[in-house]
XYZ file of C-alpha atoms in Angstrom:
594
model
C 127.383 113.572 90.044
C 128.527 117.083 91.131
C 125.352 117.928 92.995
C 125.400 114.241 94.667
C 129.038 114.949 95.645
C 128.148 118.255 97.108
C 124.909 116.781 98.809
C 127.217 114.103 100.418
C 129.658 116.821 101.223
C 127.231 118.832 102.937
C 127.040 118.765 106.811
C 123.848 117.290 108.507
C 122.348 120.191 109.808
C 122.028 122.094 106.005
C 121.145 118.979 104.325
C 117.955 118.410 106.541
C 117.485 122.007 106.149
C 117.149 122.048 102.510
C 115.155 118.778 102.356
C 113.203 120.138 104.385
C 112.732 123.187 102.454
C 112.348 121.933 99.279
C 110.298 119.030 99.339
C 108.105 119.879 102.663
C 107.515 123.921 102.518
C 107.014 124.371 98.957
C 104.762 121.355 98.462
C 102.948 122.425 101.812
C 102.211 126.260 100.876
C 100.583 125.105 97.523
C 98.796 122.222 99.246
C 97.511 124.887 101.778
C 96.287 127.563 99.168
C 93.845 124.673 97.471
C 92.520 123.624 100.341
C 91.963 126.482 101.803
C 89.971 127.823 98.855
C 88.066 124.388 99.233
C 87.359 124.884 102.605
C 85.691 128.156 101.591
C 83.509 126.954 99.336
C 82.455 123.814 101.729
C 81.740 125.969 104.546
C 79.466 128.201 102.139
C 77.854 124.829 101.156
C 77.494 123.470 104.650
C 76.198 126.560 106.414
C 73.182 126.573 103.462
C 72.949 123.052 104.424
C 72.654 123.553 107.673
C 69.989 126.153 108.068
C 67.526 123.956 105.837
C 68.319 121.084 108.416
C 67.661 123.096 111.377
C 64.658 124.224 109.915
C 63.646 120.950 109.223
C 64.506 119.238 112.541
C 62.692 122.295 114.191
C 59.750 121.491 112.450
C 59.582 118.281 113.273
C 60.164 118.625 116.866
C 57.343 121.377 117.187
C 55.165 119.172 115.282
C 55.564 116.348 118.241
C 55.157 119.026 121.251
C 52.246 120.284 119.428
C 50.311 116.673 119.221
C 50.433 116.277 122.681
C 47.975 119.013 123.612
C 46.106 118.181 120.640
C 45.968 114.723 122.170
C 44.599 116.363 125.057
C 41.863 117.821 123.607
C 40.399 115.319 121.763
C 40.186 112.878 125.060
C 39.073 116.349 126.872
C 35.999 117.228 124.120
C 34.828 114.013 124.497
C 35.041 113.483 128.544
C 31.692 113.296 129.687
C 32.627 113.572 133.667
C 34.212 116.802 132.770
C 31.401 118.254 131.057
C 29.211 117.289 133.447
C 31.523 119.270 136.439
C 31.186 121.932 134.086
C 27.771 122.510 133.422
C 26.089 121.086 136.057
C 23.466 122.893 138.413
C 25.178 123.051 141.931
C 23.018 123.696 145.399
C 25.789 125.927 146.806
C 29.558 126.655 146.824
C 30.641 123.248 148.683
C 29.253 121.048 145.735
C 30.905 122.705 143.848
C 34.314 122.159 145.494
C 33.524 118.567 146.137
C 33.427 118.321 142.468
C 36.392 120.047 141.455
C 38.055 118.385 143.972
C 36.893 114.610 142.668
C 37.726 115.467 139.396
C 41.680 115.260 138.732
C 41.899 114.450 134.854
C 43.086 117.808 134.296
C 45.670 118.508 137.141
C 46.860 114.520 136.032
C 47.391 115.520 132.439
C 49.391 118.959 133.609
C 51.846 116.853 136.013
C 51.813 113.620 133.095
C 53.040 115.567 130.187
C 55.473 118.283 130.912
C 54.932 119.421 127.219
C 51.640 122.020 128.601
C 51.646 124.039 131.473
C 48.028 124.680 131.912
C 44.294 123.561 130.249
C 41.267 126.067 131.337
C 37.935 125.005 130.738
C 35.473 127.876 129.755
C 31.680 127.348 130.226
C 29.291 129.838 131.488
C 27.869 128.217 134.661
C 25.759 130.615 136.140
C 26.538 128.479 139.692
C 30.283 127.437 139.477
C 32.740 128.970 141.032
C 36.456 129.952 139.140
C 39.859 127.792 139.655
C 41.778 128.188 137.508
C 40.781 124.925 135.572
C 37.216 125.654 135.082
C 36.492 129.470 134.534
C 33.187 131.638 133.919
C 33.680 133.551 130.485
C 32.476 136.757 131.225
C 31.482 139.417 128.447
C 35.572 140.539 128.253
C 36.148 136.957 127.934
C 34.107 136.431 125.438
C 34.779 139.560 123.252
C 38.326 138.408 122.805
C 39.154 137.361 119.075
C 40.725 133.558 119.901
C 37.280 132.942 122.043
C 34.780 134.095 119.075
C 37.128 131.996 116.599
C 36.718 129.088 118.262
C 33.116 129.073 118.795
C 32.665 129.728 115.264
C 35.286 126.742 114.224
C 32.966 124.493 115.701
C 35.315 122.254 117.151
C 38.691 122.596 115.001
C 41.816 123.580 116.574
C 43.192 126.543 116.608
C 47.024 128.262 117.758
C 47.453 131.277 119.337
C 49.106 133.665 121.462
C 46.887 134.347 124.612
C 47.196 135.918 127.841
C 46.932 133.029 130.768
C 44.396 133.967 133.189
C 46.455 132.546 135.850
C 49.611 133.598 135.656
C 48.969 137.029 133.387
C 51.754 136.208 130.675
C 50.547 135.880 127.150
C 51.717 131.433 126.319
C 50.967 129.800 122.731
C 47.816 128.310 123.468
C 45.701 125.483 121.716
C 42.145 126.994 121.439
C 39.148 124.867 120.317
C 35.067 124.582 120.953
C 33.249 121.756 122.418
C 29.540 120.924 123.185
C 29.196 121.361 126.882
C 25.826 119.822 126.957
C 22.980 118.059 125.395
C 20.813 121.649 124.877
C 23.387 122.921 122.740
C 25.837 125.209 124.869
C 28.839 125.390 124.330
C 32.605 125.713 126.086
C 36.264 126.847 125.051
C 38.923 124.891 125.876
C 42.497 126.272 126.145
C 45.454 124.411 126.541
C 49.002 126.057 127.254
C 52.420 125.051 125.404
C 54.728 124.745 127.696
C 57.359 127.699 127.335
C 60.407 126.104 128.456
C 59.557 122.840 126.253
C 59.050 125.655 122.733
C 62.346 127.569 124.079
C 64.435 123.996 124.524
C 63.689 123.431 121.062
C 64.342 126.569 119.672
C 67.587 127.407 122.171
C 69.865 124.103 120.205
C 69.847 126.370 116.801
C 72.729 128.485 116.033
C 71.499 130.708 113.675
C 68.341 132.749 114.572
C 64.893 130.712 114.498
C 61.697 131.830 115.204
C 58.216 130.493 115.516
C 55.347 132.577 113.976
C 51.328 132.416 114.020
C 48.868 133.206 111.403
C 49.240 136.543 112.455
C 52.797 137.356 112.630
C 53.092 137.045 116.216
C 56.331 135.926 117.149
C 55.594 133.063 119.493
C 58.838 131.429 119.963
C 62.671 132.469 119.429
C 65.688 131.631 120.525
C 67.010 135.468 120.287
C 65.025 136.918 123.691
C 64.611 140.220 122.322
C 62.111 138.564 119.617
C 59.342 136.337 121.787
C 56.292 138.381 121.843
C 56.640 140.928 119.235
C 55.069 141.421 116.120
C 56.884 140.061 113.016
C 56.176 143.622 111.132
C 58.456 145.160 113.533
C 61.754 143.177 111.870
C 63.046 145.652 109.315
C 62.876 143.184 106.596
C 61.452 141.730 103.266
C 57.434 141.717 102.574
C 58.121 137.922 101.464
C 58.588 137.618 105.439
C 55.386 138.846 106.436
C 53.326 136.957 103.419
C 53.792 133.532 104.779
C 55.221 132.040 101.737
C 57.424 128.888 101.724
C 61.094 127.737 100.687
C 64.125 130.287 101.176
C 65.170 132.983 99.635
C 68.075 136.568 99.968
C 66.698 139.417 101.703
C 67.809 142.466 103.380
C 67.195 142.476 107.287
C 67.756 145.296 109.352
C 70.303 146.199 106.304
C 72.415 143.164 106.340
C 72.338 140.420 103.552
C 70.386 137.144 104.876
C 69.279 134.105 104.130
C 66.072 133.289 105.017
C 64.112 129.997 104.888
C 60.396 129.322 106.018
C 58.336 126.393 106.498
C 55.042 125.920 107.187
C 53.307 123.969 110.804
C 50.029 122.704 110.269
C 48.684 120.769 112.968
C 46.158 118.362 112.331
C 42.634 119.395 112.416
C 43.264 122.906 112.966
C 41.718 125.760 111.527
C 45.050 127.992 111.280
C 48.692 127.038 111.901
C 52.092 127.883 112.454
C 55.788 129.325 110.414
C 58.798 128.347 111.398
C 61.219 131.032 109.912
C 65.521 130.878 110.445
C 67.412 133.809 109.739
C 71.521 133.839 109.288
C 73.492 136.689 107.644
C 76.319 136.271 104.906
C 78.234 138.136 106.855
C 77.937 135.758 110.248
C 78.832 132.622 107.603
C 81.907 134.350 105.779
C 82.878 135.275 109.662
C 83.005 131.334 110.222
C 84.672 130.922 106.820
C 87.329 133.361 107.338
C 88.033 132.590 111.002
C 88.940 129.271 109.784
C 91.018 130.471 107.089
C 92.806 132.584 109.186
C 93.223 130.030 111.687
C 94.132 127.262 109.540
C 97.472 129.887 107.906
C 98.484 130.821 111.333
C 98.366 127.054 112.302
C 100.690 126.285 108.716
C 102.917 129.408 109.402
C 103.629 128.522 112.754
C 104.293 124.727 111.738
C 106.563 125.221 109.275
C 108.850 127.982 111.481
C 108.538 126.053 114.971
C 109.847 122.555 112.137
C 112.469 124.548 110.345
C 114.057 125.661 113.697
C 113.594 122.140 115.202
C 115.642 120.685 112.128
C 118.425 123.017 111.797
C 119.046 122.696 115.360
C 119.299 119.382 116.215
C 120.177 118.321 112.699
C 123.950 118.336 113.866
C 123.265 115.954 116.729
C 122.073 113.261 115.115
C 125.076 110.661 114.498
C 126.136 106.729 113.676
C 126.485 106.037 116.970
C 122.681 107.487 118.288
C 121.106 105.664 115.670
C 122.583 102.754 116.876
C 121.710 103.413 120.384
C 118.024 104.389 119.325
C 117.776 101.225 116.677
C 118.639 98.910 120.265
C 116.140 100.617 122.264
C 113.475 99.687 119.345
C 114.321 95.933 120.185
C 113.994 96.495 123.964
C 111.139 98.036 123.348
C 109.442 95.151 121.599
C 110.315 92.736 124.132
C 114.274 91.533 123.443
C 115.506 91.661 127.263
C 118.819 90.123 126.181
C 120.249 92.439 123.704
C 122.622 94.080 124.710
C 124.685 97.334 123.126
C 128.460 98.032 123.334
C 129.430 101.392 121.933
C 133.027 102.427 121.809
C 134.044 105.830 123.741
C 133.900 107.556 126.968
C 132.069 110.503 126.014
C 128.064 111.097 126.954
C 126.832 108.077 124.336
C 129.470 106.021 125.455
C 128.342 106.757 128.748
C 124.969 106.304 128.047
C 124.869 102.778 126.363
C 126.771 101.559 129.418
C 124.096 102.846 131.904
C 121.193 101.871 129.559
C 122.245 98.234 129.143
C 122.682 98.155 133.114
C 119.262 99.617 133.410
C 117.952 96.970 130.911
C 119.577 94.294 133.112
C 117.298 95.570 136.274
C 114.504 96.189 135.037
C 114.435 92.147 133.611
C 115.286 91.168 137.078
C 113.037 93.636 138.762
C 109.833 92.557 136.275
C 110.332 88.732 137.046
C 110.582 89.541 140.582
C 106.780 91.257 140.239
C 105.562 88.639 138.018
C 106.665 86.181 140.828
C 105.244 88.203 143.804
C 101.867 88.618 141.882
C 101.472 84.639 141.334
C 102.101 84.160 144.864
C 99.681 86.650 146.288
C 97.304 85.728 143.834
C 97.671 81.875 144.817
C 97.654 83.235 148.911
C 94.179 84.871 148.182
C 92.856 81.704 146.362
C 93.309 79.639 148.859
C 92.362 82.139 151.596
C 88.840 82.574 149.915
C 88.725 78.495 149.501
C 89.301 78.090 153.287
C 86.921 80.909 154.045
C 84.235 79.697 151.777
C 84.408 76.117 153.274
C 84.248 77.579 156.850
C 81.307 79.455 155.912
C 79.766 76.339 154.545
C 79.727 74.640 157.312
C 78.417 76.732 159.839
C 74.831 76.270 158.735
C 74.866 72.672 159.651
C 75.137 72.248 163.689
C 72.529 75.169 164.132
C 69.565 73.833 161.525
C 70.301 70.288 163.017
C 69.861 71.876 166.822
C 66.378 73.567 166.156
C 65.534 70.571 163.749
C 65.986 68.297 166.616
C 64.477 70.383 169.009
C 61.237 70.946 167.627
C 60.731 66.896 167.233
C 61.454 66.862 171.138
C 59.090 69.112 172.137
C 56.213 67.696 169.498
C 57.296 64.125 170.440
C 56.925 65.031 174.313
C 53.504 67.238 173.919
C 51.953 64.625 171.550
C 53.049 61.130 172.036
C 52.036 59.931 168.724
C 53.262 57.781 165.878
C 53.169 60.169 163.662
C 56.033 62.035 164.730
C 58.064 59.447 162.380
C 56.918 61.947 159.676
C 58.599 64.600 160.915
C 62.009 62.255 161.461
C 61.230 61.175 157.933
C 61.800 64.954 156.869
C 64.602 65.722 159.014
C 66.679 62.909 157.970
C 66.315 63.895 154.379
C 66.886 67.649 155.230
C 70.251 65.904 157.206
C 71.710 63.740 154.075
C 70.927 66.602 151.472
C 72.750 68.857 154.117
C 75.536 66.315 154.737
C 75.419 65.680 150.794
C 76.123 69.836 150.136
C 80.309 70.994 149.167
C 81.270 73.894 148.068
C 80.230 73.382 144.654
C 76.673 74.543 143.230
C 73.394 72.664 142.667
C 70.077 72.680 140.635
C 67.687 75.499 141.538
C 65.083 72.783 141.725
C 67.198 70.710 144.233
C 67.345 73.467 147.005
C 63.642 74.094 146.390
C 63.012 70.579 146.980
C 64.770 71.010 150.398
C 63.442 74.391 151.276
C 59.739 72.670 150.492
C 60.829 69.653 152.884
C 61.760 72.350 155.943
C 58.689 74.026 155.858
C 56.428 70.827 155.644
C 58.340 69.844 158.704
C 57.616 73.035 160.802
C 54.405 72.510 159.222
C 53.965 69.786 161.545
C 55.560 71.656 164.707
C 53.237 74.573 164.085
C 50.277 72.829 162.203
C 47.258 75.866 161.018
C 49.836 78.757 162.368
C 52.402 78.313 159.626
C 51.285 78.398 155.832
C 53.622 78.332 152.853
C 53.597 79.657 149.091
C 56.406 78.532 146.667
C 56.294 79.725 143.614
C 59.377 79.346 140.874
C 59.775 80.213 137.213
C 60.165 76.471 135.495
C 62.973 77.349 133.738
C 64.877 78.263 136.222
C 64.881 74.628 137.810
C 68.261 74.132 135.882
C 69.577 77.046 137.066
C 73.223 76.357 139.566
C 72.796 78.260 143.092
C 75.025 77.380 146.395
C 73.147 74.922 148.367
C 71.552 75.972 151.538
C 71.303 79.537 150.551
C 67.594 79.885 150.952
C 66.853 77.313 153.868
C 67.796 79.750 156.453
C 66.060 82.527 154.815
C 63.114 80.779 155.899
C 64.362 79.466 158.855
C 64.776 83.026 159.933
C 61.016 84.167 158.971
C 59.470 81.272 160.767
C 61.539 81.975 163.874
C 61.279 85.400 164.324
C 58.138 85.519 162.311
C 55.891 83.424 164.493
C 57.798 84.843 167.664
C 54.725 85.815 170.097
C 52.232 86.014 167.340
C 49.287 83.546 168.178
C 47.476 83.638 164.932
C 50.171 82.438 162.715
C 52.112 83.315 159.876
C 52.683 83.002 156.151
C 55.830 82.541 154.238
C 56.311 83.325 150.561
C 59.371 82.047 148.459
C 58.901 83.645 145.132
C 62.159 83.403 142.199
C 61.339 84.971 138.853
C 63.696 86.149 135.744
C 65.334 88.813 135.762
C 67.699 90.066 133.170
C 71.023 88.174 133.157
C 69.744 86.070 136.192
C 67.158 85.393 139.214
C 65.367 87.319 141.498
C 64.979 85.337 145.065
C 62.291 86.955 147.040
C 61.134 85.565 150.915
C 58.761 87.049 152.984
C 56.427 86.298 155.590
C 53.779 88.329 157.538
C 54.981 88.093 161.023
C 55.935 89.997 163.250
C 58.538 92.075 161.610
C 61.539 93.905 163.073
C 62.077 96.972 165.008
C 63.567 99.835 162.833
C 66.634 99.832 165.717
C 66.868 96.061 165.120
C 66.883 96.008 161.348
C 69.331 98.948 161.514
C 71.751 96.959 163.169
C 71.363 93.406 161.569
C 72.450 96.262 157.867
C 75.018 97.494 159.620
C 76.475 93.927 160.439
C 75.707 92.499 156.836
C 77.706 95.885 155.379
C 80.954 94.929 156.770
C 83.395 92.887 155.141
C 83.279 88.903 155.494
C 82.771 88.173 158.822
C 85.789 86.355 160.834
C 83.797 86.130 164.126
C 80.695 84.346 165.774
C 77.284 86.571 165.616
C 73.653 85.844 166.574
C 72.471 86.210 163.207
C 74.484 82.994 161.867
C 71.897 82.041 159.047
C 70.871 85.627 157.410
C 75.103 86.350 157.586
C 75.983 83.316 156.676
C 73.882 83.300 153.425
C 74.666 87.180 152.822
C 78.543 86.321 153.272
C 78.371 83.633 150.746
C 76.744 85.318 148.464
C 79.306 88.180 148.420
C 82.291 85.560 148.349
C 80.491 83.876 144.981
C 78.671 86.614 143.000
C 80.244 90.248 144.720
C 78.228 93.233 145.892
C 75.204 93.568 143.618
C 73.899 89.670 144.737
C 74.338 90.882 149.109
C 70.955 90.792 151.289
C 68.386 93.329 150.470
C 66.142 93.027 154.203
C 63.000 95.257 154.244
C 60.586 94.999 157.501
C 57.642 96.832 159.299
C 57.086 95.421 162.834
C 53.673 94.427 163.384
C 53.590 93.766 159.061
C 55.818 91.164 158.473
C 59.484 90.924 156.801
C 60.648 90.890 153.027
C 64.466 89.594 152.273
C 65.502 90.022 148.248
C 69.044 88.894 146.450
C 69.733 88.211 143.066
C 71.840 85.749 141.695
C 73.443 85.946 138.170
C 73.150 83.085 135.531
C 75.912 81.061 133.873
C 77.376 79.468 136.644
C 77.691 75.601 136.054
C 76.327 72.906 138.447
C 79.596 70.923 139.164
């Protein structure tokens, strides 16, 4: 009861204090000691971890760059048009550029697969000429260990570290014999890693991995000082330098290390590759203790900036702010019409006033928004309705004035019944056009009337217009705005046939595409001029068009589009004058046919 009394007795600001103090710091400082001896021992555990991984993954990844000059090879040793560029007998120095020229397989593999960086083809050839592809061994050539290797491998693969003939740097090469020709000669063929590929590999490790050959060449590192030295020049362990397998301590250059090796054997290949990471116990308890360190400045800090925090404002906390801060909790959550009335004229007096006034304007102000927002939103609606309908029906008058007109002139040139054909076709083309809202139709539909167009400039034109339609069948089901690929074609036949005597050919293709349809028309007339084309994308770029343009059908089809799908599904318009003219859009699926 006493302490109770005293506890109740005691002002805010000590109370929080030594709550605080008791049941947070205390608790805290133990809590921090554990883990922090646990976080030593995991970071031991996870840097061993590590290095095995990063062995591993390195192996792996070495493994794949490795097969793809080994790919090479094989489809190399076995090319017979290479061999025969190779070892055939050339007259003089031009055949032999003609054929290094017509052969490419090699410079195709080099720019293919960014894994190698060069392939050399040795064969003595007596009347060949060098290039850096195909190259005459001569006696130094052939004295050099990797060349008599491979001859005596017969065939295998081998790995090493050779100097390029081209560029003069020593690269980690693929080395490996092939018969040249039928009377038993044979060729070297050398293949060059890719440094930059071996170095990305290497250059994600943190802890220092190298690449070795059979002969402790060091033929890949992500420390720079390392690439190209021998392995014997590390002041370290024997175990190193005898190839052996797994991980194990050593001393390196007098420091404590870890090391772990595993072994690359390529396939078919007569010697291979080590992968060997190094990391020092020093480097990991670095890591260990850094975070240590960090993690007890971090508590320190925590548990001054809190105790300050607390015995500061401990003494301002009161009744009459919980109050105001329990009200602001149900304003927050949505209760616009509670309202607070705290007695007093000091600040929180002061303050409840002014916060329930604020309260009271921001509820008017929000419902004034909301209001604005569902009246702009119903403006724009009907805007875009009016627009849309406008758009619509602008198609109409102008395919109904060319319709007509080429009936005149074939009913006035010919003067034959069978101009009731074309009527026949035009007053379907009419009803379906009459027939057409706002809403969408069957993919299958506007085919249908694109198909009856044509056959009726068919009939105007006769053997200068041809026609290929060609749709996916399921897409026949598929909702699209009506009239939206009518004056596509309108516009190739028109333009397309314009002072071209022999004719033209128009193409509607529509195929699947992901999440939609492709629409594709084009035609092999006579195309647009680049200033021309320029102009119609510059018009077709610009926002919805308010005004009358020369281009009616390709905008109004573009505009619609835009209105009804957005930017992606807007006129794609390629042309070469003289070539013919290629118009693309896409229209998205899911739409329903009203």
């Amino acid at each position: 009861m006493f302490l109770f009394r005293m506890m109740n007795d005691m002002k805010m600001k000590k109370k929080l204090a030594l709550t605080f103090i008791s049941a947070a710091v205390l608790p805290l400082v133990l809590s921090g000691l554990f883990l922090t001896g646990k976080l030593r021992e995991i970071v031991i555990k996870d840097a061993l971890t590590q290095i095995s991984n990063n062995v591993e993954r390195v192996q792996k990844r070495t493994e794949e760059l490795l097969k793809v000059p080994l790919d090479i090879s094989y489809r190399l040793t076995v090319d017979n048009r290479m061999k025969r560029v190779a070892t055939q007998q050339y007259e003089d120095y031009a055949d032999v550029i003609q054929a290094y020229r017509e052969y490419t397989d090699i410079r195709d593999y080099i720019q293919l697969y960014k894994e190698i960086s060069g392939i050399r083809v040795y064969v003595v050839n007596p009347g060949a000429l060098n290039n850096w592809e195909f190259i005459q061994p001569d006696e130094r050539i052939m004295a050099k260990t990797w060349y008599k290797e491979a001859i005596e491998q017969k065939g295998l693969a081998g790995w090493n570290l050779i100097k390029d003939e081209q560029s003069g740097s020593e690269q980690l090469s693929l080395i490996r014999s092939f018969s040249a020709d039928s009377l038993g000669r044979k060729g070297v063929l050398a293949i060059n890693i890719d440094q930059r590929q071996l170095s990305s590999i290497l250059d994600q490790e943190s802890f220092t991995t190298m690449i070795v050959d059979n002969k402790n060449r060091i033929v890949g590192s992500n420390e720079a000082g390392y690439w190209g030295r021998e392995l014997s020049e590390m002041d370290g362990d024997q175990q190193i330098l005898s190839g052996q397998e797994g991980s194990y301590d050593t001393v390196i250059n007098g420091r404590d290390s870890k090391v772990v090796v595993a072994s690359l054997e390529p396939e078919n290949s007569w010697n291979g590759l080590r992968i060997i990471s190094i990391f020092t116990y020093s480097d990991m308890m670095r890591d260990a203790n850094r975070v240590i360190r960090l993690g007890a400045i971090v508590i320190t800090a925590s548990l001054i900036f809190a105790a300050v925090l607390i015995y500061a404002f401990a003494s301002l906390l009161s009744g009459r702010l919980l109050r105001l801060s329990k009200h602001m909790t149900r304003v927050g959550s949505g209760s616009w019409e509670a309202y607070l009335h705290i007695d007093g004229k000091d600040e929180v007096g002061l303050l409840s006033r002014q916060f329930n006034s604020l309260i009271r304007s921001v509820h008017e102000l929000v419902q004034e928004v909301q209001d604005t927002n569902n009246q702009k939103i119903l403006v724009e609606q009907r805007q875009n309705e009016m627009r849309f309908k406008m758009l619509a029906s602008q198609i109409n008058p102008h395919f109904l004035f060319n319709s007509l007109e080429s009936i005149r002139m074939e009913a006035h040139i010919r003067k034959q019944d069978d101009i009731a054909e074309a009527v026949w076709l035009l007053s379907t083309l009419l009803r379906s056009s009459l027939e057409a809202g706002n809403g969408s139709i069957p993919l299958c539909k506007e085919l249908e009337r694109v198909r009856c167009y044509l056959d009726m400039q068919k009939f105007r034109y006769e053997d200068r217009l041809e026609y290929r339609l060609v749709s996916d069948p399921d897409l026949d089901t598929m909702p699209v705005p009506p009239l939206i690929i009518q004056p596509l074609v309108e516009n190739s036949i028109i333009h397309g046939l314009d002072n071209r005597e022999e004719g033209v050919t128009v193409w509607v293709e529509i195929s699947r595409v992901p999440k939609g349809a492709s629409v594709k028309v084009s035609d092999n007339g006579a195309g647009i001029t680049p200033e021309r084309l320029a102009g119609i994308r510059a018009e077709l770029a610009e926002s919805i068009h308010e005004q009358e343009s020369e281009r009616i059908g390709i905008r109004n089809v573009n505009d619609r589009l835009v209105l009804l799908y957005g930017g992606t599904s807007a006129l794609n318009i390629e042309s070469t004058p003289g070539q013919g003219t290629v118009i693309t859009f896409y229209i998205p699926g899911g739409v329903p046919v009203d």
